[in-house]
Amino acid sequence: MTLSQSALSQALSRPFKYFDRVDSTNDVAKAWLADGALDGALVIANEQTRGRGRLGREWRTPPDSALALSLILKPDKSYLPRLNMTAALSVCEMIMECVPVDAGIKWPNDVIVQGRKVSGVLPEAIWEADQLAGAVLGIGVNVRVDFSGSALRESAISLEQAAGRRLDRVVLITALLRRFDAWYSQIGSPALFDAWRSRLGTLNEVVTFHDLEGVATGVTAEGALLIRDANGRIHKRGAGELVVGARHEDR
Ligand code: BT5
């Protein structure tokens, strides 16, 4: 089924806005939140002209080839650190159900298939003074994005490349939302943490996190990473830039 307003109207049972092209679904979702969107409302686009990654980076979403969506959520603020977890786990499960191939998570938010990034998550909290107005959870998944000839050709992958066949984006979105809703309804549960942790490929690897290099030894219930340095000291780190592997080539 082609991704369209009418196909989504049939498939989805939540408030949503579909766009053929937007700058960033996260930005549209933020505006809708300010305009009174309900918990669980969804923004979907067929193309993003200024899709955003973390830390001001770019996220590629060419037309007709990806899932680009943003969920508007109103969780308790204590659960904000778990939004990443919920999204990345739901994407993994959707891939294992629909493609089906194995999928894992590179801490904190990358979904990896065959060693390459197939999906990224961008959670953003919106505050009014010290009150949480809501959160926007952006999810991008490559379905048939062509990375040949691009700088991302070694590091990125599309689901159709892994599947070796055509996939239906409406089916993928429906499965992703079903998984997401099930996990979101138990966002504080140990079960969510355990399922997320079991998909995490980063544990026991040598990692570099800004100036810290060590072995990733574990994760906390909030999703922070524990890194053991060369002196055996354990450091706790929240979401940030993680490089898997040692910084120096001679180590
Ligand atoms: C992310 O950032 O992985 C978060 C991506 C979130 C995208 C969704 S799409 C819907 C919603 N609306 C938005 O505007 N954003 C969200 P980060 O970990 O910073 O990764 C960004 C880096 O991944 C870039 O610097 C590239 O190296 C690489 N990259 C860019 N586009 C990619 C793609 N389509 N597939 C794989 N890697 C990509």
mmCIF file of C-alpha atoms and ligand atoms in Angstrom:
data_model
loop_
_atom_site.group_PDB
_atom_site.id
_atom_site.type_symbol
_atom_site.label_atom_id
_atom_site.label_comp_id
_atom_site.label_asym_id
_atom_site.label_seq_id
_atom_site.Cartn_x
_atom_site.Cartn_y
_atom_site.Cartn_z
ATOM 1 C CA MET A 1 0.000 0.000 0.000
ATOM 2 C CA THR A 2 1.419 3.418 -0.891
ATOM 3 C CA LEU A 3 1.969 5.714 2.051
ATOM 4 C CA SER A 4 -0.802 8.297 1.839
ATOM 5 C CA GLN A 5 -3.386 10.134 3.884
ATOM 6 C CA SER A 6 -6.115 7.639 2.978
ATOM 7 C CA ALA A 7 -3.985 4.525 3.605
ATOM 8 C CA LEU A 8 -3.031 5.863 7.031
ATOM 9 C CA SER A 9 -6.638 6.810 7.829
ATOM 10 C CA GLN A 10 -7.587 3.174 7.344
ATOM 11 C CA ALA A 11 -4.613 1.773 9.253
ATOM 12 C CA LEU A 12 -4.347 4.087 12.258
ATOM 13 C CA SER A 13 -6.704 4.656 15.135
ATOM 14 C CA ARG A 14 -5.047 7.736 16.640
ATOM 15 C CA PRO A 15 -5.014 11.418 15.699
ATOM 16 C CA PHE A 16 -2.385 11.964 13.013
ATOM 17 C CA LYS A 17 -1.186 14.489 10.450
ATOM 18 C CA TYR A 18 0.358 13.279 7.220
ATOM 19 C CA PHE A 19 2.562 15.445 5.019
ATOM 20 C CA ASP A 20 4.044 14.737 1.633
ATOM 21 C CA ARG A 21 6.990 16.937 2.576
ATOM 22 C CA VAL A 22 7.981 18.812 5.747
ATOM 23 C CA ASP A 23 11.149 20.319 7.134
ATOM 24 C CA SER A 24 11.190 18.077 10.241
ATOM 25 C CA THR A 25 8.326 16.036 11.718
ATOM 26 C CA ASN A 26 9.682 16.859 15.192
ATOM 27 C CA ASP A 27 9.194 20.571 14.529
ATOM 28 C CA VAL A 28 5.652 20.044 13.217
ATOM 29 C CA ALA A 29 4.882 17.890 16.263
ATOM 30 C CA LYS A 30 6.176 20.555 18.656
ATOM 31 C CA ALA A 31 3.905 23.130 17.050
ATOM 32 C CA TRP A 32 0.947 20.732 17.312
ATOM 33 C CA LEU A 33 1.744 20.040 20.979
ATOM 34 C CA ALA A 34 1.660 23.799 21.620
ATOM 35 C CA ASP A 35 -1.666 23.855 19.772
ATOM 36 C CA GLY A 36 -3.235 21.212 22.054
ATOM 37 C CA ALA A 37 -2.410 17.835 20.485
ATOM 38 C CA LEU A 38 -3.575 14.812 22.459
ATOM 39 C CA ASP A 39 -1.249 12.266 24.059
ATOM 40 C CA GLY A 40 -0.281 9.757 21.378
ATOM 41 C CA ALA A 41 -0.907 12.028 18.390
ATOM 42 C CA LEU A 42 1.355 11.379 15.439
ATOM 43 C CA VAL A 43 3.044 13.331 12.645
ATOM 44 C CA ILE A 44 4.222 11.365 9.591
ATOM 45 C CA ALA A 45 6.001 12.605 6.480
ATOM 46 C CA ASN A 46 6.933 11.071 3.157
ATOM 47 C CA GLU A 47 9.977 13.340 2.920
ATOM 48 C CA GLN A 48 11.914 15.648 5.247
ATOM 49 C CA THR A 49 13.884 18.534 3.827
ATOM 50 C CA ARG A 50 15.606 19.322 7.137
ATOM 51 C CA GLY A 51 15.397 16.087 9.110
ATOM 52 C CA ARG A 52 17.358 16.416 12.328
ATOM 53 C CA GLY A 53 19.637 14.066 14.215
ATOM 54 C CA ARG A 54 21.030 14.759 17.668
ATOM 55 C CA LEU A 55 23.396 17.642 18.396
ATOM 56 C CA GLY A 56 22.353 19.543 15.272
ATOM 57 C CA ARG A 57 23.270 16.734 12.905
ATOM 58 C CA GLU A 58 21.343 15.993 9.728
ATOM 59 C CA TRP A 59 19.032 13.026 9.208
ATOM 60 C CA ARG A 60 18.471 12.016 5.585
ATOM 61 C CA THR A 61 14.869 11.351 4.576
ATOM 62 C CA PRO A 62 14.509 11.416 0.786
ATOM 63 C CA PRO A 63 10.979 11.069 -0.687
ATOM 64 C CA ASP A 64 9.149 7.702 -0.932
ATOM 65 C CA SER A 65 11.848 5.765 0.885
ATOM 66 C CA ALA A 66 11.655 5.949 4.680
ATOM 67 C CA LEU A 67 9.565 6.174 7.797
ATOM 68 C CA ALA A 68 9.786 9.636 9.335
ATOM 69 C CA LEU A 69 7.468 10.074 12.263
ATOM 70 C CA SER A 70 7.100 11.953 15.520
ATOM 71 C CA LEU A 71 4.901 10.892 18.408
ATOM 72 C CA ILE A 72 3.514 13.507 20.771
ATOM 73 C CA LEU A 73 3.566 12.115 24.308
ATOM 74 C CA LYS A 74 2.726 13.337 27.780
ATOM 75 C CA PRO A 75 4.602 10.991 30.101
ATOM 76 C CA ASP A 76 5.459 11.623 33.700
ATOM 77 C CA LYS A 77 8.768 13.469 33.661
ATOM 78 C CA SER A 78 10.469 10.657 35.548
ATOM 79 C CA TYR A 79 10.006 8.492 32.443
ATOM 80 C CA LEU A 80 11.657 10.873 29.957
ATOM 81 C CA PRO A 81 14.928 8.915 29.971
ATOM 82 C CA ARG A 82 12.960 5.842 28.906
ATOM 83 C CA LEU A 83 11.529 7.284 25.690
ATOM 84 C CA ASN A 84 14.694 6.434 23.764
ATOM 85 C CA MET A 85 14.546 2.927 25.145
ATOM 86 C CA THR A 86 10.897 2.433 24.201
ATOM 87 C CA ALA A 87 11.416 3.690 20.650
ATOM 88 C CA ALA A 88 14.611 1.789 19.854
ATOM 89 C CA LEU A 89 13.221 -1.461 21.252
ATOM 90 C CA SER A 90 9.959 -1.068 19.303
ATOM 91 C CA VAL A 91 11.869 -0.469 16.057
ATOM 92 C CA CYS A 92 13.963 -3.612 16.678
ATOM 93 C CA GLU A 93 10.878 -5.702 17.285
ATOM 94 C CA MET A 94 9.100 -4.307 14.224
ATOM 95 C CA ILE A 95 12.118 -5.235 12.086
ATOM 96 C CA MET A 96 12.331 -8.746 13.524
ATOM 97 C CA GLU A 97 8.601 -9.226 12.911
ATOM 98 C CA CYS A 98 8.199 -7.660 9.474
ATOM 99 C CA VAL A 99 11.458 -8.044 7.568
ATOM 100 C CA PRO A 100 12.410 -10.385 9.332
ATOM 101 C CA VAL A 101 16.091 -9.974 10.251
ATOM 102 C CA ASP A 102 17.924 -9.608 13.527
ATOM 103 C CA ALA A 103 18.199 -6.068 14.871
ATOM 104 C CA GLY A 104 20.178 -4.668 17.787
ATOM 105 C CA ILE A 105 20.712 -1.369 19.566
ATOM 106 C CA LYS A 106 23.865 0.689 19.729
ATOM 107 C CA TRP A 107 23.608 2.733 22.896
ATOM 108 C CA PRO A 108 21.684 4.901 23.278
ATOM 109 C CA ASN A 109 19.497 5.266 20.211
ATOM 110 C CA ASP A 110 20.776 3.643 17.028
ATOM 111 C CA VAL A 111 19.090 0.554 15.640
ATOM 112 C CA ILE A 112 21.591 -1.629 13.855
ATOM 113 C CA VAL A 113 21.021 -4.277 11.187
ATOM 114 C CA GLN A 114 23.943 -6.222 9.698
ATOM 115 C CA GLY A 115 26.350 -3.877 11.481
ATOM 116 C CA ARG A 116 24.858 -0.707 9.978
ATOM 117 C CA LYS A 117 22.481 1.978 11.185
ATOM 118 C CA VAL A 118 18.939 1.533 9.932
ATOM 119 C CA SER A 119 17.120 3.812 12.360
ATOM 120 C CA GLY A 120 17.683 6.709 14.734
ATOM 121 C CA VAL A 121 15.615 8.246 17.504
ATOM 122 C CA LEU A 122 15.366 11.898 18.527
ATOM 123 C CA PRO A 123 13.458 12.528 21.795
ATOM 124 C CA GLU A 124 12.822 16.147 22.741
ATOM 125 C CA ALA A 125 11.188 17.368 25.953
ATOM 126 C CA ILE A 126 9.186 20.600 25.923
ATOM 127 C CA TRP A 127 9.102 22.535 29.189
ATOM 128 C CA GLU A 128 6.971 25.448 30.296
ATOM 129 C CA ALA A 129 8.922 26.853 33.222
ATOM 130 C CA ASP A 130 9.455 23.751 35.388
ATOM 131 C CA GLN A 131 6.379 21.925 34.046
ATOM 132 C CA LEU A 132 6.739 19.270 31.366
ATOM 133 C CA ALA A 133 4.368 20.282 28.548
ATOM 134 C CA GLY A 134 5.109 17.051 26.721
ATOM 135 C CA ALA A 135 7.649 15.220 24.653
ATOM 136 C CA VAL A 136 8.145 14.693 20.965
ATOM 137 C CA LEU A 137 9.683 11.356 20.032
ATOM 138 C CA GLY A 138 11.069 11.361 16.513
ATOM 139 C CA ILE A 139 11.812 8.063 14.790
ATOM 140 C CA GLY A 140 13.443 7.637 11.398
ATOM 141 C CA VAL A 141 13.745 4.251 9.663
ATOM 142 C CA ASN A 142 15.394 3.625 6.289
ATOM 143 C CA VAL A 143 13.136 1.472 4.159
ATOM 144 C CA ARG A 144 14.551 1.965 0.658
ATOM 145 C CA VAL A 145 16.898 4.915 1.026
ATOM 146 C CA ASP A 146 19.680 4.582 -1.559
ATOM 147 C CA PHE A 147 23.006 5.255 0.140
ATOM 148 C CA SER A 148 25.213 4.215 -2.798
ATOM 149 C CA GLY A 149 27.426 7.122 -3.762
ATOM 150 C CA SER A 150 26.788 8.850 -0.438
ATOM 151 C CA ALA A 151 29.141 9.301 2.500
ATOM 152 C CA LEU A 152 26.829 7.038 4.508
ATOM 153 C CA ARG A 153 27.165 4.016 2.213
ATOM 154 C CA GLU A 154 29.425 2.118 4.650
ATOM 155 C CA SER A 155 27.541 3.011 7.825
ATOM 156 C CA ALA A 156 23.847 3.029 6.847
ATOM 157 C CA ILE A 157 21.456 0.390 5.553
ATOM 158 C CA SER A 158 17.839 0.187 4.422
ATOM 159 C CA LEU A 159 15.406 -2.536 5.412
ATOM 160 C CA GLU A 160 14.739 -3.572 1.805
ATOM 161 C CA GLN A 161 18.462 -4.135 1.320
ATOM 162 C CA ALA A 162 18.437 -6.509 4.287
ATOM 163 C CA ALA A 163 15.153 -8.151 3.252
ATOM 164 C CA GLY A 164 15.951 -8.542 -0.431
ATOM 165 C CA ARG A 165 12.347 -7.684 -1.243
ATOM 166 C CA ARG A 166 9.877 -4.831 -1.362
ATOM 167 C CA LEU A 167 8.345 -3.781 1.967
ATOM 168 C CA ASP A 168 5.122 -1.900 2.624
ATOM 169 C CA ARG A 169 5.635 1.274 4.687
ATOM 170 C CA VAL A 170 2.042 1.276 5.959
ATOM 171 C CA VAL A 171 2.504 -2.267 7.307
ATOM 172 C CA LEU A 172 5.804 -1.239 8.925
ATOM 173 C CA ILE A 173 4.304 1.849 10.591
ATOM 174 C CA THR A 174 1.331 -0.133 11.873
ATOM 175 C CA ALA A 175 3.583 -2.802 13.394
ATOM 176 C CA LEU A 176 5.913 -0.194 14.871
ATOM 177 C CA LEU A 177 3.063 1.668 16.568
ATOM 178 C CA ARG A 178 1.551 -1.563 17.896
ATOM 179 C CA ARG A 179 4.881 -2.470 19.510
ATOM 180 C CA PHE A 180 5.386 1.078 20.742
ATOM 181 C CA ASP A 181 1.950 1.368 22.355
ATOM 182 C CA ALA A 182 2.416 -1.960 24.150
ATOM 183 C CA TRP A 183 5.784 -0.920 25.630
ATOM 184 C CA TYR A 184 4.746 2.667 26.335
ATOM 185 C CA SER A 185 1.844 1.422 28.466
ATOM 186 C CA GLN A 186 4.455 -0.205 30.730
ATOM 187 C CA ILE A 187 7.197 2.382 30.367
ATOM 188 C CA GLY A 188 8.275 2.131 34.010
ATOM 189 C CA SER A 189 8.427 -1.635 34.087
ATOM 190 C CA PRO A 190 11.480 -3.830 34.585
ATOM 191 C CA ALA A 191 10.254 -5.824 31.567
ATOM 192 C CA LEU A 192 10.904 -2.861 29.248
ATOM 193 C CA PHE A 193 14.394 -2.406 30.651
ATOM 194 C CA ASP A 194 15.190 -6.111 30.367
ATOM 195 C CA ALA A 195 13.952 -6.331 26.769
ATOM 196 C CA TRP A 196 15.898 -3.200 25.785
ATOM 197 C CA ARG A 197 19.047 -4.427 27.512
ATOM 198 C CA SER A 198 18.829 -7.794 25.783
ATOM 199 C CA ARG A 199 19.010 -6.005 22.396
ATOM 200 C CA LEU A 200 21.929 -3.795 23.386
ATOM 201 C CA GLY A 201 25.052 -4.687 21.403
ATOM 202 C CA THR A 202 27.314 -2.191 23.166
ATOM 203 C CA LEU A 203 27.920 -4.141 26.384
ATOM 204 C CA ASN A 204 31.421 -5.558 26.953
ATOM 205 C CA GLU A 205 32.804 -3.522 24.047
ATOM 206 C CA VAL A 206 35.647 -1.026 24.339
ATOM 207 C CA VAL A 207 34.044 2.393 23.961
ATOM 208 C CA THR A 208 35.102 6.013 23.844
ATOM 209 C CA PHE A 209 32.802 8.614 25.303
ATOM 210 C CA HIS A 210 34.166 12.118 24.853
ATOM 211 C CA ASP A 211 37.378 11.973 26.949
ATOM 212 C CA LEU A 212 36.612 8.682 28.632
ATOM 213 C CA GLU A 213 37.774 5.365 27.260
ATOM 214 C CA GLY A 214 36.945 2.011 28.795
ATOM 215 C CA VAL A 215 34.752 -1.042 28.647
ATOM 216 C CA ALA A 216 30.963 -0.716 28.668
ATOM 217 C CA THR A 217 30.052 -2.881 31.626
ATOM 218 C CA GLY A 218 26.360 -2.188 32.108
ATOM 219 C CA VAL A 219 23.394 0.170 31.936
ATOM 220 C CA THR A 220 21.232 1.717 34.638
ATOM 221 C CA ALA A 221 17.434 1.514 34.779
ATOM 222 C CA GLU A 222 17.325 5.072 33.331
ATOM 223 C CA GLY A 223 19.428 3.961 30.388
ATOM 224 C CA ALA A 224 22.742 5.527 31.415
ATOM 225 C CA LEU A 225 25.864 3.638 30.365
ATOM 226 C CA LEU A 226 28.444 2.373 32.884
ATOM 227 C CA ILE A 227 32.026 2.490 31.640
ATOM 228 C CA ARG A 228 35.006 0.930 33.451
ATOM 229 C CA ASP A 229 38.246 2.829 32.860
ATOM 230 C CA ALA A 230 41.785 1.411 32.794
ATOM 231 C CA ASN A 231 42.089 1.922 36.560
ATOM 232 C CA GLY A 232 38.963 -0.083 37.233
ATOM 233 C CA ARG A 233 36.825 2.932 38.147
ATOM 234 C CA ILE A 234 33.216 2.874 36.992
ATOM 235 C CA HIS A 235 31.802 6.042 35.366
ATOM 236 C CA LYS A 236 28.137 6.700 34.612
ATOM 237 C CA ARG A 237 27.305 8.547 31.389
ATOM 238 C CA GLY A 238 23.981 9.801 30.006
ATOM 239 C CA ALA A 239 23.129 10.028 26.313
ATOM 240 C CA GLY A 240 25.988 11.487 24.326
ATOM 241 C CA GLU A 241 28.376 10.644 21.623
ATOM 242 C CA LEU A 242 29.710 7.123 21.868
ATOM 243 C CA VAL A 243 32.382 5.652 19.655
ATOM 244 C CA VAL A 244 32.653 1.891 19.735
ATOM 245 C CA GLY A 245 36.313 0.897 19.756
ATOM 246 C CA ALA A 246 39.431 2.392 21.251
ATOM 247 C CA ARG A 247 40.411 5.931 20.367
ATOM 248 C CA HIS A 248 44.033 5.034 19.534
ATOM 249 C CA GLU A 249 44.843 2.664 16.725
ATOM 250 C CA ASP A 250 47.742 1.125 18.656
ATOM 251 C CA ARG A 251 45.555 -0.024 21.558
HETATM 252 C C1 BT5 B 1 19.754 10.208 15.128
HETATM 253 O O1 BT5 B 1 20.667 11.206 15.312
HETATM 254 O O2 BT5 B 1 20.023 9.063 14.850
HETATM 255 C C2 BT5 B 1 18.322 10.666 15.262
HETATM 256 C C3 BT5 B 1 17.573 10.595 13.977
HETATM 257 C C4 BT5 B 1 16.120 10.946 14.175
HETATM 258 C C5 BT5 B 1 15.417 11.119 12.860
HETATM 259 C C6 BT5 B 1 13.929 11.316 13.048
HETATM 260 S S1 BT5 B 1 13.077 11.245 11.537
HETATM 261 C C7 BT5 B 1 11.649 11.836 12.264
HETATM 262 C C8 BT5 B 1 12.064 12.907 13.259
HETATM 263 N N1 BT5 B 1 12.170 14.205 12.638
HETATM 264 C C9 BT5 B 1 13.423 14.679 12.641
HETATM 265 O O3 BT5 B 1 13.771 15.780 12.169
HETATM 266 N N2 BT5 B 1 14.245 13.768 13.219
HETATM 267 C C10 BT5 B 1 13.503 12.623 13.703
HETATM 268 P P1 BT5 B 1 22.221 10.968 15.446
HETATM 269 O O4 BT5 B 1 22.493 9.842 16.404
HETATM 270 O O5 BT5 B 1 22.766 12.297 15.735
HETATM 271 O O6 BT5 B 1 22.662 10.475 14.007
HETATM 272 C C11 BT5 B 1 22.807 11.372 12.940
HETATM 273 C C12 BT5 B 1 23.929 10.839 12.060
HETATM 274 O O7 BT5 B 1 23.491 9.623 11.409
HETATM 275 C C13 BT5 B 1 24.307 11.792 10.936
HETATM 276 O O8 BT5 B 1 25.331 12.651 11.335
HETATM 277 C C14 BT5 B 1 24.777 10.827 9.831
HETATM 278 O O9 BT5 B 1 26.106 10.443 10.058
HETATM 279 C C15 BT5 B 1 23.914 9.597 10.071
HETATM 280 N N3 BT5 B 1 22.708 9.573 9.219
HETATM 281 C C16 BT5 B 1 22.014 10.605 8.678
HETATM 282 N N4 BT5 B 1 20.936 10.169 8.018
HETATM 283 C C17 BT5 B 1 20.963 8.811 8.131
HETATM 284 C C18 BT5 B 1 20.116 7.790 7.669
HETATM 285 N N5 BT5 B 1 19.005 8.043 6.958
HETATM 286 N N6 BT5 B 1 20.445 6.514 7.970
HETATM 287 C C19 BT5 B 1 21.550 6.214 8.706
HETATM 288 N N7 BT5 B 1 22.391 7.141 9.169
HETATM 289 C C20 BT5 B 1 22.098 8.436 8.894
#
